[in-house]
Tab-separated table of C-alpha atoms and ligand atoms in Angstrom:
chain	number	residue	atom	x	y	z
S	1	MET	CA	0.372	-0.012	-0.165
S	2	SER	CA	1.432	3.865	-0.781
S	3	ASP	CA	2.542	5.950	2.088
S	4	LEU	CA	-0.736	7.992	0.895
S	5	ALA	CA	-3.352	4.926	1.422
S	6	THR	CA	-2.150	4.304	4.939
S	7	LEU	CA	-2.568	7.771	5.898
S	8	GLU	CA	-5.507	7.922	3.830
S	9	ALA	CA	-7.058	4.308	5.984
S	10	GLU	CA	-5.409	5.231	9.368
S	11	ILE	CA	-7.637	9.098	8.917
S	12	VAL	CA	-11.013	7.848	8.047
S	13	SER	CA	-10.874	4.722	10.502
S	14	ALA	CA	-9.807	7.343	13.416
S	15	VAL	CA	-12.797	9.784	11.701
S	16	GLU	CA	-15.163	6.705	11.870
S	17	ALA	CA	-14.037	5.836	15.209
S	18	SER	CA	-14.439	9.602	17.046
S	19	ALA	CA	-17.235	9.217	19.534
S	20	ASP	CA	-18.851	12.971	19.507
S	21	LEU	CA	-18.184	16.077	18.162
S	22	ALA	CA	-14.889	17.374	20.037
S	23	GLY	CA	-12.935	14.034	19.304
S	24	LEU	CA	-13.491	14.467	15.855
S	25	ASP	CA	-12.523	18.307	15.104
S	26	ALA	CA	-9.305	16.999	16.825
S	27	VAL	CA	-9.292	14.172	14.016
S	28	ARG	CA	-9.538	16.939	11.586
S	29	VAL	CA	-6.989	19.217	12.893
S	30	THR	CA	-4.427	16.386	12.738
S	31	ALA	CA	-5.071	15.922	9.350
S	32	LEU	CA	-6.569	19.450	7.800
S	33	GLY	CA	-4.876	21.972	10.586
S	34	LYS	CA	-1.930	24.088	10.288
S	35	SER	CA	0.035	21.759	11.258
S	36	GLY	CA	-2.048	18.280	10.195
S	37	SER	CA	-0.419	16.057	7.619
S	38	ILE	CA	-2.116	16.335	5.075
S	39	SER	CA	-1.490	20.181	4.923
S	40	ALA	CA	1.681	18.957	5.080
S	41	LEU	CA	1.931	17.036	2.173
S	42	LEU	CA	0.137	19.746	0.413
S	43	LYS	CA	2.714	22.521	1.359
S	44	GLY	CA	5.261	19.900	0.207
S	45	LEU	CA	3.694	20.616	-3.300
S	46	GLY	CA	5.318	24.000	-4.224
S	47	ALA	CA	9.329	22.121	-3.669
S	48	MET	CA	8.410	19.525	-6.298
S	49	GLY	CA	9.463	19.617	-9.241
S	50	PRO	CA	6.762	19.745	-12.305
S	51	ASP	CA	6.457	16.566	-13.301
S	52	GLU	CA	6.376	14.806	-10.188
S	53	ARG	CA	4.138	17.975	-9.231
S	54	ARG	CA	1.759	17.085	-11.798
S	55	GLU	CA	1.680	13.407	-10.911
S	56	GLN	CA	1.382	13.808	-6.969
S	57	GLY	CA	-0.921	16.999	-7.136
S	58	PRO	CA	-4.560	14.786	-7.700
S	59	LEU	CA	-3.292	12.303	-5.768
S	60	ILE	CA	-3.181	14.500	-2.266
S	61	ASN	CA	-5.747	17.113	-3.234
S	62	GLY	CA	-7.948	13.646	-3.973
S	63	LEU	CA	-7.166	12.401	-0.271
S	64	ARG	CA	-8.131	15.824	1.352
S	65	ASP	CA	-11.141	16.036	-0.497
S	66	ARG	CA	-11.973	12.497	0.141
S	67	VAL	CA	-11.433	13.087	4.174
S	68	GLN	CA	-13.137	16.541	4.025
S	69	ALA	CA	-15.776	14.479	3.318
S	70	ALA	CA	-15.773	11.252	6.043
S	71	LEU	CA	-15.285	14.203	8.512
S	72	ALA	CA	-18.319	15.777	7.236
S	73	GLU	CA	-20.244	13.219	6.597
S	74	ARG	CA	-19.067	12.191	10.590
S	75	LYS	CA	-20.247	15.250	11.693
S	76	THR	CA	-23.737	14.873	10.535
S	77	ALA	CA	-24.128	11.610	11.874
S	78	LEU	CA	-22.928	12.613	15.535
S	79	GLU	CA	-25.268	16.088	15.612
S	80	ALA	CA	-27.642	13.398	14.987
S	81	ALA	CA	-27.199	11.230	17.166
S	82	ALA	CA	-26.847	14.396	19.723
S	83	LEU	CA	-30.117	16.020	19.014
S	84	ASP	CA	-31.586	11.990	19.580
S	85	ALA	CA	-30.077	11.703	22.842
S	86	GLN	CA	-30.989	15.320	24.070
S	87	LEU	CA	-34.983	14.962	22.658
S	88	ALA	CA	-34.925	11.229	25.093
S	89	ALA	CA	-33.332	12.981	28.109
S	90	GLU	CA	-36.083	16.072	27.835
S	91	ARG	CA	-38.822	13.647	27.279
S	92	LEU	CA	-42.478	14.327	29.309
S	93	ASP	CA	-44.980	11.709	30.085
S	94	LEU	CA	-48.087	13.121	29.434
S	95	THR	CA	-49.960	9.838	31.070
S	96	LEU	CA	-48.176	10.469	34.212
S	97	PRO	CA	-50.012	12.040	37.578
S	98	ALA	CA	-49.580	15.933	38.359
S	99	PRO	CA	-47.505	15.451	41.385
S	100	PRO	CA	-50.067	15.937	44.363
S	101	ARG	CA	-48.691	19.174	45.655
S	102	ARG	CA	-49.500	20.897	42.314
S	103	ARG	CA	-53.151	20.084	42.011
S	104	GLY	CA	-55.076	23.158	40.929
S	105	SER	CA	-58.296	24.576	43.875
S	106	VAL	CA	-61.635	26.998	43.047
S	107	HIS	CA	-60.816	29.998	44.150
S	108	PRO	CA	-63.361	31.311	47.224
S	109	THR	CA	-65.209	33.377	44.851
S	110	MET	CA	-66.040	30.901	42.503
S	111	GLN	CA	-67.028	28.441	45.043
S	112	VAL	CA	-69.028	31.544	46.747
S	113	MET	CA	-70.315	32.083	43.244
S	114	ASP	CA	-70.910	28.523	42.594
S	115	GLU	CA	-72.459	28.210	45.958
S	116	MET	CA	-75.130	31.374	45.658
S	117	THR	CA	-75.919	29.831	42.135
S	118	ALA	CA	-77.083	26.487	43.933
S	119	ILE	CA	-79.033	27.919	46.244
S	120	PHE	CA	-81.347	30.315	43.662
S	121	ALA	CA	-81.619	27.927	41.248
S	122	GLU	CA	-84.087	26.065	43.624
S	123	MET	CA	-85.830	28.782	43.734
S	124	GLY	CA	-86.184	29.291	40.259
S	125	PHE	CA	-83.669	31.611	38.957
S	126	ALA	CA	-81.861	31.830	36.015
S	127	VAL	CA	-78.468	33.170	35.539
S	128	ALA	CA	-78.539	36.064	33.159
S	129	ASP	CA	-75.087	37.901	32.192
S	130	GLY	CA	-74.077	41.253	30.513
S	131	PRO	CA	-70.426	42.935	29.499
S	132	ASP	CA	-68.023	44.174	31.622
S	133	ILE	CA	-68.048	47.444	29.217
S	134	GLU	CA	-71.306	48.998	29.619
S	135	ASP	CA	-72.435	52.556	28.450
S	136	ASP	CA	-73.850	55.336	30.820
S	137	PHE	CA	-77.478	54.220	29.526
S	138	HIS	CA	-77.217	50.980	31.626
S	139	ASN	CA	-75.002	51.189	33.995
S	140	PHE	CA	-76.372	55.039	35.236
S	141	THR	CA	-79.192	56.485	33.384
S	142	ALA	CA	-81.705	53.633	33.012
S	143	LEU	CA	-81.165	52.395	36.601
S	144	ASN	CA	-82.271	56.092	37.474
S	145	PHE	CA	-79.334	57.640	38.772
S	146	PRO	CA	-79.840	61.465	38.740
S	147	PRO	CA	-77.330	62.942	36.167
S	148	LYS	CA	-74.967	64.960	38.545
S	149	HIS	CA	-75.051	61.785	40.700
S	150	PRO	CA	-71.607	61.515	42.541
S	151	ALA	CA	-70.985	57.768	41.425
S	152	ARG	CA	-70.751	59.138	37.999
S	153	GLU	CA	-67.942	61.181	38.944
S	154	THR	CA	-64.449	59.869	37.767
S	155	HIS	CA	-63.502	58.866	40.880
S	156	ASP	CA	-65.270	56.002	41.257
S	157	THR	CA	-65.976	54.704	37.772
S	158	PHE	CA	-63.114	53.969	35.185
S	159	PHE	CA	-63.849	55.788	32.297
S	160	PHE	CA	-62.738	54.961	28.618
S	161	SER	CA	-61.681	57.731	26.435
S	162	PRO	CA	-64.480	59.134	24.479
S	163	ASN	CA	-65.587	57.664	21.315
S	164	GLU	CA	-66.388	60.316	18.062
S	165	ALA	CA	-70.220	61.229	19.389
S	166	GLY	CA	-68.450	62.316	22.883
S	167	GLU	CA	-69.625	59.341	24.740
S	168	ARG	CA	-67.538	57.446	27.030
S	169	MET	CA	-67.825	53.598	27.687
S	170	LEU	CA	-67.281	52.655	31.013
S	171	LEU	CA	-65.938	49.029	33.691
S	172	ARG	CA	-69.281	48.938	35.386
S	173	THR	CA	-69.208	49.614	38.579
S	174	HIS	CA	-72.311	47.056	39.660
S	175	THR	CA	-74.208	44.443	37.966
S	176	SER	CA	-77.234	46.122	38.201
S	177	PRO	CA	-77.393	47.173	34.567
S	178	VAL	CA	-77.928	43.503	33.969
S	179	GLN	CA	-80.955	44.021	34.888
S	180	ILE	CA	-81.584	46.474	32.555
S	181	ARG	CA	-80.396	44.359	29.582
S	182	THR	CA	-82.658	41.261	30.953
S	183	MET	CA	-86.235	43.225	31.258
S	184	VAL	CA	-85.131	44.738	27.808
S	185	SER	CA	-84.269	41.660	26.495
S	186	GLN	CA	-87.334	39.365	28.229
S	187	THR	CA	-90.654	39.266	28.894
S	188	PRO	CA	-91.759	38.563	32.505
S	189	PRO	CA	-92.520	37.361	34.656
S	190	ILE	CA	-88.412	37.513	34.865
S	191	ARG	CA	-86.516	35.320	38.194
S	192	ILE	CA	-82.824	35.979	37.413
S	193	ILE	CA	-79.516	36.437	39.324
S	194	ALA	CA	-76.442	37.945	37.551
S	195	PRO	CA	-73.090	36.822	38.844
S	196	GLY	CA	-69.435	39.317	37.206
S	197	ARG	CA	-66.813	41.585	37.566
S	198	THR	CA	-67.320	44.652	38.473
S	199	TYR	CA	-64.937	47.780	38.630
S	200	ARG	CA	-64.385	50.573	41.071
S	201	LYS	CA	-61.445	52.518	41.474
S	202	ASP	CA	-60.546	51.761	45.022
S	203	SER	CA	-58.016	49.791	47.121
S	204	ASP	CA	-57.584	48.827	50.458
S	205	GLN	CA	-58.102	46.549	53.139
S	206	THR	CA	-61.707	45.826	51.971
S	207	HIS	CA	-61.741	47.016	48.448
S	208	THR	CA	-60.398	45.889	45.302
S	209	PRO	CA	-60.028	47.565	41.747
S	210	MET	CA	-62.399	44.407	40.426
S	211	PHE	CA	-64.822	42.833	42.289
S	212	HIS	CA	-67.667	40.774	42.091
S	213	GLN	CA	-71.245	40.733	42.746
S	214	VAL	CA	-73.948	38.940	42.593
S	215	GLU	CA	-77.513	40.780	41.411
S	216	GLY	CA	-80.832	39.524	41.032
S	217	LEU	CA	-84.309	40.463	40.024
S	218	VAL	CA	-87.646	39.527	40.234
S	219	ILE	CA	-90.317	40.865	37.718
S	220	ASP	CA	-94.219	39.557	37.831
S	221	ARG	CA	-97.528	40.848	38.794
S	222	ASN	CA	-98.566	41.521	42.539
S	223	ILE	CA	-95.058	41.755	43.676
S	224	HIS	CA	-94.650	42.864	47.375
S	225	MET	CA	-91.782	43.317	49.992
S	226	GLY	CA	-92.815	40.066	51.525
S	227	HIS	CA	-91.695	38.349	48.269
S	228	LEU	CA	-87.979	39.998	49.248
S	229	LYS	CA	-87.346	39.393	52.639
S	230	TRP	CA	-88.903	35.330	52.251
S	231	THR	CA	-86.054	34.934	49.417
S	232	LEU	CA	-83.292	36.781	50.881
S	233	GLU	CA	-83.740	35.088	54.830
S	234	THR	CA	-83.991	32.266	53.041
S	235	PHE	CA	-81.462	32.336	51.180
S	236	VAL	CA	-79.348	34.080	53.525
S	237	GLY	CA	-79.696	30.842	56.210
S	238	ARG	CA	-79.163	28.890	53.139
S	239	PHE	CA	-75.902	30.614	52.453
S	240	PHE	CA	-74.494	30.837	55.806
S	241	GLU	CA	-75.749	26.955	56.946
S	242	THR	CA	-77.733	27.652	60.395
S	243	SER	CA	-80.833	27.786	60.316
S	244	ASP	CA	-81.607	30.316	62.991
S	245	VAL	CA	-80.359	33.510	61.207
S	246	VAL	CA	-81.639	36.416	62.190
S	247	THR	CA	-82.078	39.342	59.663
S	248	ARG	CA	-82.819	43.462	59.722
S	249	PHE	CA	-83.537	45.218	57.560
S	250	ARG	CA	-82.179	49.021	57.345
S	251	PRO	CA	-83.757	51.451	55.409
S	252	HIS	CA	-81.409	52.694	52.988
S	253	HIS	CA	-81.185	54.547	49.481
S	254	PHE	CA	-80.676	53.068	45.989
S	255	PRO	CA	-81.924	55.289	42.862
S	256	PHE	CA	-83.229	52.083	41.448
S	257	THR	CA	-85.187	50.567	44.183
S	258	GLU	CA	-87.739	52.093	46.125
S	259	PRO	CA	-88.044	51.749	49.729
S	260	SER	CA	-84.270	50.379	50.042
S	261	ALA	CA	-82.776	48.815	52.099
S	262	GLU	CA	-79.147	46.360	53.074
S	263	LEU	CA	-79.825	43.238	55.252
S	264	ASP	CA	-78.246	42.866	58.121
S	265	VAL	CA	-77.613	39.651	59.631
S	266	GLN	CA	-76.848	38.857	63.230
S	267	CYS	CA	-74.070	37.396	64.269
S	268	ASP	CA	-70.894	36.941	66.997
S	269	ARG	CA	-67.540	38.711	66.074
S	270	THR	CA	-65.786	38.124	69.775
S	271	GLY	CA	-62.242	36.217	69.445
S	272	GLY	CA	-61.693	37.515	65.877
S	273	GLU	CA	-64.035	34.920	64.621
S	274	LEU	CA	-67.436	35.229	63.009
S	275	LYS	CA	-70.369	33.528	63.877
S	276	VAL	CA	-73.605	34.032	62.588
S	277	GLY	CA	-76.959	32.792	64.246
S	278	GLN	CA	-75.995	34.560	67.976
S	279	GLY	CA	-74.310	37.472	69.374
S	280	SER	CA	-75.216	40.896	69.211
S	281	SER	CA	-73.092	42.780	66.856
S	282	TRP	CA	-74.813	43.200	63.151
S	283	LEU	CA	-73.074	42.178	59.825
S	284	GLU	CA	-74.122	44.114	56.296
S	285	VAL	CA	-74.784	41.457	53.929
S	286	LEU	CA	-76.054	43.170	50.620
S	287	GLY	CA	-78.698	45.861	49.391
S	288	CYS	CA	-82.151	45.450	47.773
S	289	GLY	CA	-85.249	46.804	47.467
S	290	MET	CA	-88.274	46.785	45.333
S	291	VAL	CA	-87.883	48.121	41.911
S	292	HIS	CA	-88.245	51.988	41.528
S	293	PRO	CA	-91.320	52.372	38.646
S	294	ASN	CA	-88.440	54.519	36.502
S	295	VAL	CA	-86.551	52.288	36.125
S	296	ILE	CA	-89.428	50.083	34.360
S	297	LYS	CA	-90.219	52.446	32.497
S	298	ASN	CA	-86.965	52.622	31.241
S	299	CYS	CA	-86.963	49.126	30.230
S	300	GLY	CA	-90.142	49.855	28.184
S	301	LEU	CA	-92.654	47.888	30.828
S	302	ASP	CA	-95.809	49.657	32.334
S	303	PRO	CA	-95.023	49.586	36.441
S	304	ASP	CA	-99.140	49.532	36.624
S	305	GLU	CA	-98.418	45.650	35.124
S	306	TRP	CA	-95.448	44.639	36.783
S	307	GLN	CA	-93.691	44.958	40.165
S	308	GLY	CA	-90.578	43.083	41.499
S	309	PHE	CA	-87.948	43.367	44.091
S	310	ALA	CA	-84.017	43.406	43.205
S	311	PHE	CA	-80.793	43.153	45.234
S	312	GLY	CA	-76.945	42.926	45.200
S	313	MET	CA	-74.178	41.741	47.193
S	314	GLY	CA	-70.352	41.383	47.190
S	315	VAL	CA	-68.873	37.980	46.832
S	316	ASP	CA	-66.022	38.341	47.543
S	317	ARG	CA	-66.902	40.132	50.623
S	318	LEU	CA	-69.103	36.785	51.790
S	319	ALA	CA	-66.255	34.994	51.063
S	320	MET	CA	-63.845	36.335	53.509
S	321	LEU	CA	-66.596	36.216	55.912
S	322	LYS	CA	-68.050	32.658	55.645
S	323	TYR	CA	-64.498	31.286	54.998
S	324	GLY	CA	-62.049	33.673	56.910
S	325	VAL	CA	-60.172	35.398	54.715
S	326	PRO	CA	-58.469	38.570	56.351
S	327	ASP	CA	-57.592	40.515	53.506
S	328	LEU	CA	-59.556	41.219	50.423
S	329	ARG	CA	-56.345	42.125	48.118
S	330	ASP	CA	-54.910	38.524	48.954
S	331	MET	CA	-58.113	36.969	46.724
S	332	PHE	CA	-56.449	38.014	43.853
S	333	ALA	CA	-52.782	38.540	44.222
S	334	SER	CA	-52.453	34.747	42.871
S	335	ASP	CA	-50.502	33.656	45.244
S	336	VAL	CA	-50.438	29.742	44.667
S	337	ARG	CA	-49.797	29.193	48.789
S	338	TRP	CA	-52.663	31.199	49.671
S	339	LEU	CA	-55.024	29.052	46.605
S	340	ALA	CA	-53.848	25.788	47.947
S	341	HIS	CA	-54.730	27.361	51.425
S	342	TYR	CA	-58.390	28.615	50.856
S	343	GLY	CA	-59.290	26.666	47.881
S	344	PHE	CA	-61.703	24.032	46.772
S	345	SER	CA	-61.807	21.019	45.471
S	346	PRO	CA	-63.062	20.726	41.760
S	347	PHE	CA	-64.705	17.796	42.735
S	348	ALA	CA	-66.917	19.350	45.036
S	349	ALA	CA	-69.061	21.563	43.033
S	350	PRO	CA	-71.646	22.910	45.481
S	351	SER	CA	-75.393	21.809	45.216
S	352	ALA	CA	-78.460	22.182	46.475
S	353	ALA	CA	-79.238	18.166	46.897
S	354	GLY	CA	-74.495	17.624	47.823
S	355	GLY	CA	-74.379	20.244	50.312
S	356	LEU	CA	-72.620	23.840	49.759
S	357	SER	CA	-69.603	23.760	51.198
E	1	DAH	N1	-75.972	48.095	42.842
E	1	DAH	C1	-76.016	48.077	43.985
E	1	DAH	C2	-74.480	48.535	44.578
E	1	DAH	O1	-73.255	48.277	43.740
E	1	DAH	C3	-76.121	46.357	44.864
E	1	DAH	C4	-77.686	46.514	45.008
E	1	DAH	C5	-78.630	47.253	46.178
E	1	DAH	C6	-78.223	46.477	43.782
E	1	DAH	C7	-79.695	47.687	46.224
E	1	DAH	C8	-79.882	46.132	43.329
E	1	DAH	C9	-80.592	46.585	44.892
E	1	DAH	O2	-80.202	45.501	42.935
E	1	DAH	O3	-81.801	46.377	44.845
E	1	DAH	O4	-73.639	48.925	45.602
């Protein structure tokens, strides 16, 4: 075998034997690097006479080309093998069950909304919905807010920039606009609750700029305060899961109801714990009243034919009270430790038959 053939056989077998990209590069350097064996042969061509060079030139260049091709082929193979190894190492078995400590849970606000929905569904209420972005008509005007009512001012309400017509959309400040949307689109009798997000510029231990309310509306013939009282007392008893709740209706003012009241529940707050159904304190639970005739008229109904009652309550606040959450802001901090502590099992959805909490 000629010297060139021996050299080629050596280099090619070293190329094939290299187990990784670093080893392969070392082989490349010994052959084709600055002081590599093939580089030395190429340099030697210059010192040869013309005849010898004509003979050796193609042999040495051919050797170089074949070695380069062998290096490139091995490189591709090693790269593919490295990628396969990486993919195999990073493989995830998606059929494995999630580790138990990462289990998701139902947020107390959603739990309480589900509880409220279960209680009112049992009393024949349907669930209604409306947009978070409202117009002045549905959020204020149709609800009988006088033009200069302070709640319309910017310190309470998040307004959007005015459109070409000069009208400003807003983030609804309560769920009451769903009353309007329901009365406009449905024919009475109406029995709905409307759970949803609401927004006000407010932030402290008991206020967050986004919070949740459940609105209620009943419209029918011959509806009176007795219906309102029974419905809300029944709700409060079911919600706090006690049969001996004592309630108090305190006169109040809302533009959209007449008369209006706030409903308090008797409770005991001694020892930093809240107990409903005993004690000498009162806990404000919701606002309510008989739907104002102007509101019924604004929705195209005749107030002499149709009457009703409405109520609205803060869901997050009731969740805090029922489940002992000290700071409202934590409810929306998305802290997984908080959620693991205060959250509920997704497999125990509240129902009238299965129990609430
Ligand atoms: N919209 C009121 C608020 O956000 C709550 C409310 C009070 C709703 C009385 C009602 C009602 O439907 O009758 O403060």
